[in-house]
Coordinates of C-alpha atoms in Angstrom, one line a residue:
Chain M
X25 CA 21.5 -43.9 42.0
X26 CA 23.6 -44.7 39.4
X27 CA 25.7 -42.1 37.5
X28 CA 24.2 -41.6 34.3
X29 CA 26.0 -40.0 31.3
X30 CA 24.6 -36.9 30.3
X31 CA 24.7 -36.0 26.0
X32 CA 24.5 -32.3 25.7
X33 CA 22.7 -31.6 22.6
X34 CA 22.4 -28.5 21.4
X35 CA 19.8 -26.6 19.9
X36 CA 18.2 -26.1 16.5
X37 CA 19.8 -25.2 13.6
X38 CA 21.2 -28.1 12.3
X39 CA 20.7 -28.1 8.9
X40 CA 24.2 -27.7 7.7
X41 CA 24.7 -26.8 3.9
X42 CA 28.8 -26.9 4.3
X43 CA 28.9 -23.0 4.5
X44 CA 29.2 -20.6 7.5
X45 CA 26.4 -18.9 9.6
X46 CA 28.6 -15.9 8.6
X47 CA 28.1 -16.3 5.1
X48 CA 24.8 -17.1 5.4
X49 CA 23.9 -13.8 7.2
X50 CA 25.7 -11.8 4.8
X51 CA 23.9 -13.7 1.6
X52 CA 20.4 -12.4 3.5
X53 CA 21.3 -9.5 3.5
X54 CA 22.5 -9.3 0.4
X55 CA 19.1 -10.7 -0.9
X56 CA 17.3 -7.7 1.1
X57 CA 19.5 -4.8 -0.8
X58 CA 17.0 -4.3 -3.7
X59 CA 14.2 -4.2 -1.5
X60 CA 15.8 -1.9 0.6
X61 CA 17.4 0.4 -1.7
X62 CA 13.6 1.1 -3.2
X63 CA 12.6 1.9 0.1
X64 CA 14.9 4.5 0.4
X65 CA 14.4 5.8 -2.8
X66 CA 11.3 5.9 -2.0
X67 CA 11.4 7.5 1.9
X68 CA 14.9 9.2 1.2
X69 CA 17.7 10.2 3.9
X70 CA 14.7 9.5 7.3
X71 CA 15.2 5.8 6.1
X72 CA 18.2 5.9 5.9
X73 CA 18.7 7.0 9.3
X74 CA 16.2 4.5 10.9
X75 CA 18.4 1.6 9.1
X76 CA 22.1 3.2 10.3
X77 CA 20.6 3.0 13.7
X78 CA 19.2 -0.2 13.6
X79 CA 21.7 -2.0 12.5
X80 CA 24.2 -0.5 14.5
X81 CA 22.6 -0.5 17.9
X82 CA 21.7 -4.0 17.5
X83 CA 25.8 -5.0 17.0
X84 CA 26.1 -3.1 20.1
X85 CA 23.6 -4.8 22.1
X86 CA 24.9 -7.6 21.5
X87 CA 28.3 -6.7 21.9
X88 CA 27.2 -5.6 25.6
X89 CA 25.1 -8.8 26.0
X90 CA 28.7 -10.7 25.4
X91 CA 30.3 -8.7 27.4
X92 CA 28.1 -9.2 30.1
X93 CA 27.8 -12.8 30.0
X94 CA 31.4 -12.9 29.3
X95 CA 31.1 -15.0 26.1
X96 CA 33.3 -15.1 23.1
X97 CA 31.8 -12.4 21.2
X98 CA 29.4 -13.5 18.1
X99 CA 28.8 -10.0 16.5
X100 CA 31.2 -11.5 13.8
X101 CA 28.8 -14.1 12.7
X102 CA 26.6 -10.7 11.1
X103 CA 23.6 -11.9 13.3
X104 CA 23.0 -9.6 14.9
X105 CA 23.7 -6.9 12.1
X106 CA 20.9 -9.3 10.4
X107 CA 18.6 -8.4 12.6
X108 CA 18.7 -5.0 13.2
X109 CA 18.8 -4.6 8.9
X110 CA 15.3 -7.1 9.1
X111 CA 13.9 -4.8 11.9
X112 CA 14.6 -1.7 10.3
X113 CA 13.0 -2.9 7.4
X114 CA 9.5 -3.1 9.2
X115 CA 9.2 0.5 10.4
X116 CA 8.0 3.1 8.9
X117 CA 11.2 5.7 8.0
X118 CA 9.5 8.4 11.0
X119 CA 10.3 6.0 13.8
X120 CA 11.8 8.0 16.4
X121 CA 15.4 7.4 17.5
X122 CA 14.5 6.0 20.7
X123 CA 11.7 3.4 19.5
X124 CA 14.7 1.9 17.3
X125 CA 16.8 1.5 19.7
X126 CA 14.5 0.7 22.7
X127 CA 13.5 -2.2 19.4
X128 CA 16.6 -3.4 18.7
X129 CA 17.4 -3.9 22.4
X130 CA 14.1 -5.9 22.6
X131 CA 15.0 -8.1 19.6
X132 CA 18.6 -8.5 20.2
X133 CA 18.3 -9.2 23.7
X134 CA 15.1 -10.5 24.9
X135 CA 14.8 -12.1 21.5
X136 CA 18.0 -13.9 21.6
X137 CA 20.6 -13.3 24.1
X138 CA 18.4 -14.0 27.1
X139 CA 18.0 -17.8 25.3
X140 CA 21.5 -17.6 25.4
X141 CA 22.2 -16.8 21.7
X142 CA 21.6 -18.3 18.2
X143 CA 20.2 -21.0 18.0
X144 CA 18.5 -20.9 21.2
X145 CA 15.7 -18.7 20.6
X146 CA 12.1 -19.8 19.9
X147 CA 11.1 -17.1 18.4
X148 CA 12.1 -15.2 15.5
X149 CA 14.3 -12.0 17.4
X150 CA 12.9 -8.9 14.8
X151 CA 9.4 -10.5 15.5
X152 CA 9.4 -10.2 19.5
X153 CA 10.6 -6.4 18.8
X154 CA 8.2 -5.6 16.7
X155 CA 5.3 -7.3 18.6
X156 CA 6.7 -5.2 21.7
X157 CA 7.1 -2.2 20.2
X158 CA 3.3 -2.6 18.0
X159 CA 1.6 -3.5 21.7
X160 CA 3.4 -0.8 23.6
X161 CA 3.0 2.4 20.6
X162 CA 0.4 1.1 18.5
X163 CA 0.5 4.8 17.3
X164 CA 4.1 4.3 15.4
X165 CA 3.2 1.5 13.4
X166 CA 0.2 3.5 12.2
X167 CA 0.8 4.3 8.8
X168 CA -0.9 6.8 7.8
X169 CA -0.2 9.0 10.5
X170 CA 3.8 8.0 9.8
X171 CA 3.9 8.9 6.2
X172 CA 1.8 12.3 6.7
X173 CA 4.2 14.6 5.1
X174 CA 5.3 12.0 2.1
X175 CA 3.5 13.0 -1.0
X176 CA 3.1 10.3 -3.6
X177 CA 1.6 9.9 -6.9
X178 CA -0.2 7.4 -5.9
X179 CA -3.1 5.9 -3.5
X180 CA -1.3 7.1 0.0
X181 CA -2.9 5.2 1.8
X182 CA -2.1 2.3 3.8
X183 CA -3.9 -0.5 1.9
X184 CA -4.5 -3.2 5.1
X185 CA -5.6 -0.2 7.1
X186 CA -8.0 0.9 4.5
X187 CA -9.3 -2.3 3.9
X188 CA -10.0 -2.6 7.4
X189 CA -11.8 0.7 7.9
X190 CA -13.2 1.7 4.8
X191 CA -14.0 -1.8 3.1
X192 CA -12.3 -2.7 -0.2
X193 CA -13.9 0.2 -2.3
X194 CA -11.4 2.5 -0.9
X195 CA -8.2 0.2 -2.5
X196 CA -10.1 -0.6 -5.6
X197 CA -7.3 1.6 -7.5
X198 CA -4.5 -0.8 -6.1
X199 CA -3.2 -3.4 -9.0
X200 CA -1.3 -6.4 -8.6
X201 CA 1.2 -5.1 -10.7
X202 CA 1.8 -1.5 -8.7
X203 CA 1.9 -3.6 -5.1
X204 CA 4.8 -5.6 -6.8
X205 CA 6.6 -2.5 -8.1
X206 CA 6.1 -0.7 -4.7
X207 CA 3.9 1.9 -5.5
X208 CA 1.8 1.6 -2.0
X209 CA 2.8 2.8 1.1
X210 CA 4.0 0.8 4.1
X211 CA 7.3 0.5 5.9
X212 CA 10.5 1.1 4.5
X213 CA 11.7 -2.4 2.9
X214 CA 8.5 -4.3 2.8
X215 CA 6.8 -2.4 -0.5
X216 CA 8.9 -3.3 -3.0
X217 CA 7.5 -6.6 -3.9
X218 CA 9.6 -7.4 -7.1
X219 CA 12.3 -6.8 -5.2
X220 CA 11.2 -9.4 -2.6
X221 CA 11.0 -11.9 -4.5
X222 CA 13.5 -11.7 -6.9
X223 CA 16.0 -12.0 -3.3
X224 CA 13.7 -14.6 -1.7
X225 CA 14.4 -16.4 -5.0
X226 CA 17.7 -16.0 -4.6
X227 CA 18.2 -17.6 -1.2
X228 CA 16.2 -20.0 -2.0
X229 CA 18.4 -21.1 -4.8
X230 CA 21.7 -21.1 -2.7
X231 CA 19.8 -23.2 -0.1
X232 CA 19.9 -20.2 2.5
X233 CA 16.3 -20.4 2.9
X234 CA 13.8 -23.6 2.9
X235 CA 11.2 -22.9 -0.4
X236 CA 9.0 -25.4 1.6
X237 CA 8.0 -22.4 4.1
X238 CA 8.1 -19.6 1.7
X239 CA 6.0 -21.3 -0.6
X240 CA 3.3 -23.0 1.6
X241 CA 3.3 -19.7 3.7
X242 CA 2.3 -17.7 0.3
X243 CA -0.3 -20.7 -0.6
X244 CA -1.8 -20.5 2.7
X245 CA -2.0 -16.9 1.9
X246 CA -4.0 -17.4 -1.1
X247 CA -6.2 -20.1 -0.5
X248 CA -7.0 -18.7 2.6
X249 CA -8.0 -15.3 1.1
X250 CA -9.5 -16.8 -1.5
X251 CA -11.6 -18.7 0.5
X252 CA -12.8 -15.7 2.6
X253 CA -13.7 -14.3 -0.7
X254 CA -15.6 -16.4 -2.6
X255 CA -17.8 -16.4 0.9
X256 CA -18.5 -13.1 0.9
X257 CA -16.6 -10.6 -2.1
X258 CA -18.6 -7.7 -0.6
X259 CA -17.0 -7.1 2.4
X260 CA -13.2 -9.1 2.1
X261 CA -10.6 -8.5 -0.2
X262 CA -9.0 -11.3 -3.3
X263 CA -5.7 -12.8 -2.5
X264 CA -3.8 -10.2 -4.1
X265 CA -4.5 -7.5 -2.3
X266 CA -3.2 -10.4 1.1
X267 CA -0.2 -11.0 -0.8
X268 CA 1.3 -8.1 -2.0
X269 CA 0.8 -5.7 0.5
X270 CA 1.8 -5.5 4.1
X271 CA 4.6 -7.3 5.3
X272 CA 3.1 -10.8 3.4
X273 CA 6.6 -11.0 1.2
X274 CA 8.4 -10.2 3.6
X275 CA 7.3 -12.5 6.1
X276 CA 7.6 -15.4 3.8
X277 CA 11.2 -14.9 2.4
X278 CA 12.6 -13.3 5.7
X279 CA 11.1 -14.0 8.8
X280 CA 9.2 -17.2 8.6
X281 CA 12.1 -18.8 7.3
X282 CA 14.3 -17.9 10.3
X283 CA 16.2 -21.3 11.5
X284 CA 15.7 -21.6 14.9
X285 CA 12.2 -21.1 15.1
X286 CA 11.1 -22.7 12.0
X287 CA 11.0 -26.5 11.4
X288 CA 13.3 -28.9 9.6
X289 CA 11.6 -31.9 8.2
X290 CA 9.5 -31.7 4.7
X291 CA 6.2 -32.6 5.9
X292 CA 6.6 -29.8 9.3
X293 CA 7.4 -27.3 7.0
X294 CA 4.7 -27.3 4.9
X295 CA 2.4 -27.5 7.6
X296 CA 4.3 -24.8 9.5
X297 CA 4.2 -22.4 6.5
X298 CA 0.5 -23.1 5.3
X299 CA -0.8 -22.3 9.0
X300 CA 0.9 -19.2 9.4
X301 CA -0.3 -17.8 5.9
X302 CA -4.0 -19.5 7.6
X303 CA -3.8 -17.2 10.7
X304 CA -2.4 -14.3 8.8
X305 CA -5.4 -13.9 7.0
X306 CA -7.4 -15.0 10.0
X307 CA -6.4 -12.1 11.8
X308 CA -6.4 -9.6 8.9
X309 CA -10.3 -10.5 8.1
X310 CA -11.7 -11.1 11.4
X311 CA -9.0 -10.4 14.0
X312 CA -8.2 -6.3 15.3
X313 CA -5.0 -5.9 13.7
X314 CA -4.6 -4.3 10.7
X315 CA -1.4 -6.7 9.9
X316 CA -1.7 -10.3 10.8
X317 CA 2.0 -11.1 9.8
X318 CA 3.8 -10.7 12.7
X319 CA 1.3 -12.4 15.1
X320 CA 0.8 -15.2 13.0
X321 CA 4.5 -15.9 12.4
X322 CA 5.3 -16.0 16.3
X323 CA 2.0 -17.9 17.6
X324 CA 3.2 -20.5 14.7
X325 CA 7.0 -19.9 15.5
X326 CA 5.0 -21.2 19.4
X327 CA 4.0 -24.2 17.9
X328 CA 7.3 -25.3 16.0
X329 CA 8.2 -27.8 18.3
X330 CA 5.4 -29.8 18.1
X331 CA 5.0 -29.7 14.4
X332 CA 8.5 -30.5 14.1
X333 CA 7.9 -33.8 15.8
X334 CA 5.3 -34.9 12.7
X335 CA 7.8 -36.9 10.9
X336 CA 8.0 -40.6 9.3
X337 CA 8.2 -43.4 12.0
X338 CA 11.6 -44.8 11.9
X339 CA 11.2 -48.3 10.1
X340 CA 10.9 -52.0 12.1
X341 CA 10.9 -50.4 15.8
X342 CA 8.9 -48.9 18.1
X343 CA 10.6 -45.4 19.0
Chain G
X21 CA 39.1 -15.0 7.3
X22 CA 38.9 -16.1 11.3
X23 CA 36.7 -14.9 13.6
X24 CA 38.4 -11.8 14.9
X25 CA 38.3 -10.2 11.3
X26 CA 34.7 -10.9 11.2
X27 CA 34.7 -8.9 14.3
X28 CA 36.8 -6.3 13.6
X29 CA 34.1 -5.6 10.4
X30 CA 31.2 -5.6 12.5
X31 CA 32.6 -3.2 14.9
X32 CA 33.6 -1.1 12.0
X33 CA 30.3 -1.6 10.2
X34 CA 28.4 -0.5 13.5
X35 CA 30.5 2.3 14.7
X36 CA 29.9 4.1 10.8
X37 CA 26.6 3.1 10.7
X38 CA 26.0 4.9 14.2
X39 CA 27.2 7.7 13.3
X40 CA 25.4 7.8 9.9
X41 CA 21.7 7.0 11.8
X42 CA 23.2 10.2 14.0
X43 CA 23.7 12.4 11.4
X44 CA 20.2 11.2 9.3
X45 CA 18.3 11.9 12.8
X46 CA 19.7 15.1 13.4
X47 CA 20.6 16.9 10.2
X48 CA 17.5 15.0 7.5
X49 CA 14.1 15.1 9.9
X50 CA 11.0 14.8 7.4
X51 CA 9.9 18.5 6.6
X52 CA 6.3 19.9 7.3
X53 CA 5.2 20.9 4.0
X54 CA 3.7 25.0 4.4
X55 CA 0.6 23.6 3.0
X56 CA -0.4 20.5 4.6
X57 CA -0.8 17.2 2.0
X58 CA -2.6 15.2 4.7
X59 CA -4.0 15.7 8.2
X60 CA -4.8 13.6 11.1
X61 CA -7.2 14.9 13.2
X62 CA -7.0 12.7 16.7
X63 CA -10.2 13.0 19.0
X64 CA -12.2 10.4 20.7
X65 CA -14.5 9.4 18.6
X66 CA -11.1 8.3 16.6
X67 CA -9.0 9.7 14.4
X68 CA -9.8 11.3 10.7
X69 CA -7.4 11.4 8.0
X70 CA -8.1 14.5 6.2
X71 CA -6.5 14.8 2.5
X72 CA -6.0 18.3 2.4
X73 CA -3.9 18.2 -0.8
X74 CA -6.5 15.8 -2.5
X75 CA -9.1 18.3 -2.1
X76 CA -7.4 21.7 -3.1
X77 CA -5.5 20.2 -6.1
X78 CA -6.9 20.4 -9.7
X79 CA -6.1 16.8 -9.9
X80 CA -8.3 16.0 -6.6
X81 CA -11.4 17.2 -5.7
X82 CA -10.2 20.8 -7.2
X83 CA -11.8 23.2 -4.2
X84 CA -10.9 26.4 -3.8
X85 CA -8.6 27.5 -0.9
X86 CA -11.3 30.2 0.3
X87 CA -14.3 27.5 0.3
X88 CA -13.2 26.2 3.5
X89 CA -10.7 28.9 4.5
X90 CA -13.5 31.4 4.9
X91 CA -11.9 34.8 6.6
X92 CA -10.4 37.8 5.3
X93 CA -9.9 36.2 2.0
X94 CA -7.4 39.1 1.0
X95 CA -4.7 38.6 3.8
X96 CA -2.7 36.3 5.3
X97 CA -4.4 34.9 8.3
X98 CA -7.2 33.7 5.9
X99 CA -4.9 30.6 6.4
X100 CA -4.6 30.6 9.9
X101 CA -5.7 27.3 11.3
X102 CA -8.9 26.9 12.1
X103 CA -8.3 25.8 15.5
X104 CA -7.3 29.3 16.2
X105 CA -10.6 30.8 16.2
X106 CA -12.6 27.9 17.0
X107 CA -11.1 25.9 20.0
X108 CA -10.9 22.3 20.4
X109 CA -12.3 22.2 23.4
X110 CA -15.1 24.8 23.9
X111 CA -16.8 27.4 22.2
X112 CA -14.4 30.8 22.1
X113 CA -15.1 33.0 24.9
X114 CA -15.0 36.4 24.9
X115 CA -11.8 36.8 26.8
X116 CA -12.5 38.3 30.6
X117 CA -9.6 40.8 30.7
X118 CA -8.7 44.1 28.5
X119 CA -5.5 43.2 28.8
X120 CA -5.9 39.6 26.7
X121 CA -6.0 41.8 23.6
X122 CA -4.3 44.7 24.6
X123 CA -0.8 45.6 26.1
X124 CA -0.3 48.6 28.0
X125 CA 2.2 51.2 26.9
X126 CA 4.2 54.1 27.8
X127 CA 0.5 56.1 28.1
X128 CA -0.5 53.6 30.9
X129 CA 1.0 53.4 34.3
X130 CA 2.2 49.8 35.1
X131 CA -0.1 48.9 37.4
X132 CA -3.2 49.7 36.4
X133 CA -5.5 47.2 37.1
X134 CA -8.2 46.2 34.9
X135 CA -11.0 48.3 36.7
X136 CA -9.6 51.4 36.9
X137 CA -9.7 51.6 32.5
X138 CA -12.7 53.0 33.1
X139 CA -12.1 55.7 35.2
X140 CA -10.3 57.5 32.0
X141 CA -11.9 55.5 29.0
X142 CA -15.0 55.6 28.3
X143 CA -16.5 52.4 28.7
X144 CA -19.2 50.3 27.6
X145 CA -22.3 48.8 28.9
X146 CA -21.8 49.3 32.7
X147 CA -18.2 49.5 32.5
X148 CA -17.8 46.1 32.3
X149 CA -15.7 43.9 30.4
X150 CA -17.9 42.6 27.3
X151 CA -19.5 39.5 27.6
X152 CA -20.6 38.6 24.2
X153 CA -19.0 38.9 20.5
X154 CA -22.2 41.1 20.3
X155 CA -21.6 43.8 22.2
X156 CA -18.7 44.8 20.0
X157 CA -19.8 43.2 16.9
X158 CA -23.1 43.8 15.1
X159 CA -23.7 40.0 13.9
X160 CA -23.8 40.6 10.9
X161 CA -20.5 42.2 10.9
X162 CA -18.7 38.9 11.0
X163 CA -19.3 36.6 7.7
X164 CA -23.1 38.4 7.2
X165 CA -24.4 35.5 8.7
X166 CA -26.8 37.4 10.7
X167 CA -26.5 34.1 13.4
X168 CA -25.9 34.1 17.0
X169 CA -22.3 35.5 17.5
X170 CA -21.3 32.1 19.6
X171 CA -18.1 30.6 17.3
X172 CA -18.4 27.2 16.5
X173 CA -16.3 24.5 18.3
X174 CA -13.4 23.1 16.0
X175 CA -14.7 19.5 15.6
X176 CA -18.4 21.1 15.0
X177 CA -17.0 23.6 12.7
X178 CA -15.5 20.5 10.7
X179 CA -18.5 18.7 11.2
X180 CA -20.6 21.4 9.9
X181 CA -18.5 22.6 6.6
X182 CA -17.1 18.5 5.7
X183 CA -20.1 17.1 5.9
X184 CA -22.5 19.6 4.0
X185 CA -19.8 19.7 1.1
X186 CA -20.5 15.9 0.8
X187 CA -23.5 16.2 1.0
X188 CA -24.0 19.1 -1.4
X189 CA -21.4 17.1 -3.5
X190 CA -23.0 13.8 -3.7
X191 CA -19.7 12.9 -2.7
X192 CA -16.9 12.2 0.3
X193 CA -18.1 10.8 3.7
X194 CA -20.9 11.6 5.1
X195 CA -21.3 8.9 7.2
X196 CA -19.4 8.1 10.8
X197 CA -17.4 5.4 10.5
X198 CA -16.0 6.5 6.6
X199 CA -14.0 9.5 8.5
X200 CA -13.4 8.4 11.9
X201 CA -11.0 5.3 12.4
X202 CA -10.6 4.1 15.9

């Protein structure tokens, strides 16, 4: 055989907007600080805690993981800090110390490292911790049972689990307008929907995050929803109930955009946003889990590859 | 800025931030309220969520303390927990040994053993330990309700006094599935 000459090409992301991954890490999670100062507000000094931690022990994962693979160490790049401040985000502020950590070690590592870093990970990293840690203690991510000793003046109750279990009569109280300004009850940084969007906006308009997934994730959302409505408004609830509650907001400004397991062309975006909003709902309405977003995000996150391939034919030759 | 001052921050950032998540654990955990705002009451059928607050404040469902905590309204333990009295698991039994309600003291040589009570005290029905509530207890003594003595099992107790209230009420669950989630 003749020796053939061998291009190493790296992985996904490419898109390259002149600044640096560092930047860009900090700028997220700069965009998350409204969102998560509400949620503390809101939780007080227990949320606090469950974010130190997070945040912290995933640096020092991967810190070890660099040490251990004797790397150059990429904590600087605020990755990793990234994640563990997006993770932390998703729990409710009772998680025990040792479901953060045992989390963070799940997203840090076997959401990243062991695909040897950044770039090289199919999935989005807080999303294989949190589907890990919601199979293996479903009783954690339960609400309800979470909050128990939080008083509010509001309906305490988790409104996706409520839905599911008592039907919609039992949010009826719930307006658009008090999901945006966070008066519901879910995990630390994902109420506060205002808050959301005003930083999803915001790395949109620095070019830190594609609108092309936000926004068709959110229309997905709502057509979806709005479908499963209009077939039966008895038993499943409008769009904005799907929207603003749960981790929708989140999802579509934080984790769906995630580089390397999100697509890069116009036409694979849209498509990749839209079917995760699809199978959100999906799951909500007809699936077991209370939350779809999660799921939804990494089954689509599965089929990024292929969707990335739907692109325009290159002109005049046959590829 | 190079890479080894990105480093140095992170390493900064995460040693603070560890010791602050430290500190939040240890010194901040979320307080027990006295009175409970919410409860949830895990069993296999699934679990209830019980809004305790909701139904004892003015602003909720206004009930009084003593409609469901029903015992010595004047004292204290009228707000023992009701699992106290009636198990979880099984009706309350009358317990089989003098000793599970009474320690001995200096009148009462060590090692007495549970028979020989009776050779000094004068004892009931054969001598025996009691085997009913009833034996002691004139039925009626306890809550006038005239009824068998047997106590009511914790999740029949709650099925017995949160259900009739909704009924009674028009309003609240009365059905399976609107308490328990599984």
């Amino acid at each position: 055989m003749h020796k053939q000459k061998k291009y190493i090409v790296s992985h996904a992301p490419f898109w390259h907007d002149g600044s640096r991954l560092t930047t860009k890490n900090y700028h997220i999670m700069l965009a998350v600080l409204i969102a998560l100062a509400a949620g503390i507000v809101k939780y007080g000094v227990p949320a606090v805690g469950v974010i130190a931690l997070s945040v912290s022990t995933a640096i020092f994962w991967e810190l070890i993981m660099n040490k251990i693979t004797s790397r150059t160490a990429t904590i600087g790049n605020g990755n990793a800090a990234l994640t563990g401040l997006l993770f932390a985000m998703m729990l409710p502020p009772t998680m025990p110390w040792w479901a953060v950590v045992t989390g963070t070690f799940v997203c840090v590592i076997i959401g990243k490292e062991i695909f040897g870093g950044l770039g090289g990970n199919p999935f989005n990293p807080v999303l294989i911790g949190m589907a890990i840690l919601m199979i293996a203690w479903k009783d954690l991510f339960d609400f309800d049972q979470a909050l128990i000793n939080y008083d509010f003046d509001y309906l305490v109750l988790y409104p996706l689990a409520a839905l599911k279990h008592f039907g919609i009569s039992s949010i009826e109280s719930l307006s658009a307008i008090d999901l945006l300004s966070g008066k519901q009850t879910g995990a630390i940084g994902t109420t506060f929907g205002f808050g959301l969007i005003l930083g999803g906006v915001y790395l949109i308009i620095r070019g830190f995050v594609r609108w092309e997934i936000s926004v068709s994730y959110l229309l997905g959302i709502f057509v979806t929803a709005f479908i499963f409505k209009s077939a039966d408004s008895a038993t499943y609830a409008g769009p904005v109930i799907h929207l603003f509650s749960g981790y929708t907001l989140f999802g579509a400004f934080f984790l769906a955009t995630e580089d390397s397991s999100s697509p890069v062309n116009f036409i694979p975006m849209l498509i990749y946003g839209a079917a995760i909003g699809i199978m959100t709902i999906l799951i909500r309405n007809i699936g077991v889990y209370v939350d779809g977003t999660v799921f939804a995000i990494l089954l689509i996150n599965l089929a990024n590859p292929i969707i990335d391939k739907i692109r325009p034919k290159a002109m005049g030759r046959a590829v | 800025m190079n890479v080894s001052k990105d480093f140095k921050i992170a390493v900064i950032m995460a040693v603070i931030l560890f010791l602050v998540g430290i500190v939040c654990y240890a010194a901040f955990p979320v307080k027990t309220p006295e009175k409970p705002l919410r409860l949830m009451f895990k069993c296999k059928a699934g679990q209830v969520l019980f809004t305790h607050k909701k139904h004892a404040s003015d602003s909720g469902y206004g009930i009084s303390c003593t409609d469901c905590h029903h015992h010595n309204e004047d004292d204290e333990t009228s707000l023992m927990s009701c699992g106290e009295c009636h198990f979880a698991e099984e009706p309350m039994a009358v317990p089989k040994s003098c000793m599970e309600c009474h320690e001995l003291d200096e009148n009462h040589h060590e090692a007495d053993s549970e028979k020989a009570c009776a050779d000094c005290h004068q004892m009931g029905e054969g001598g025996k330990t009691p085997e009913t509530c009833n034996e002691c207890h004139e039925p009626e003594d306890i809550e006038g309700q005239g009824k068998s003595m047997k106590l009511h099992a914790r999740p029949d107790a709650f099925h017995s006094q949160c259900i009739s209230c909704h009924k009674d009420n028009d309003a609240g669950p009365v059905k399976c599935s609107e308490c328990h989630v599984m």
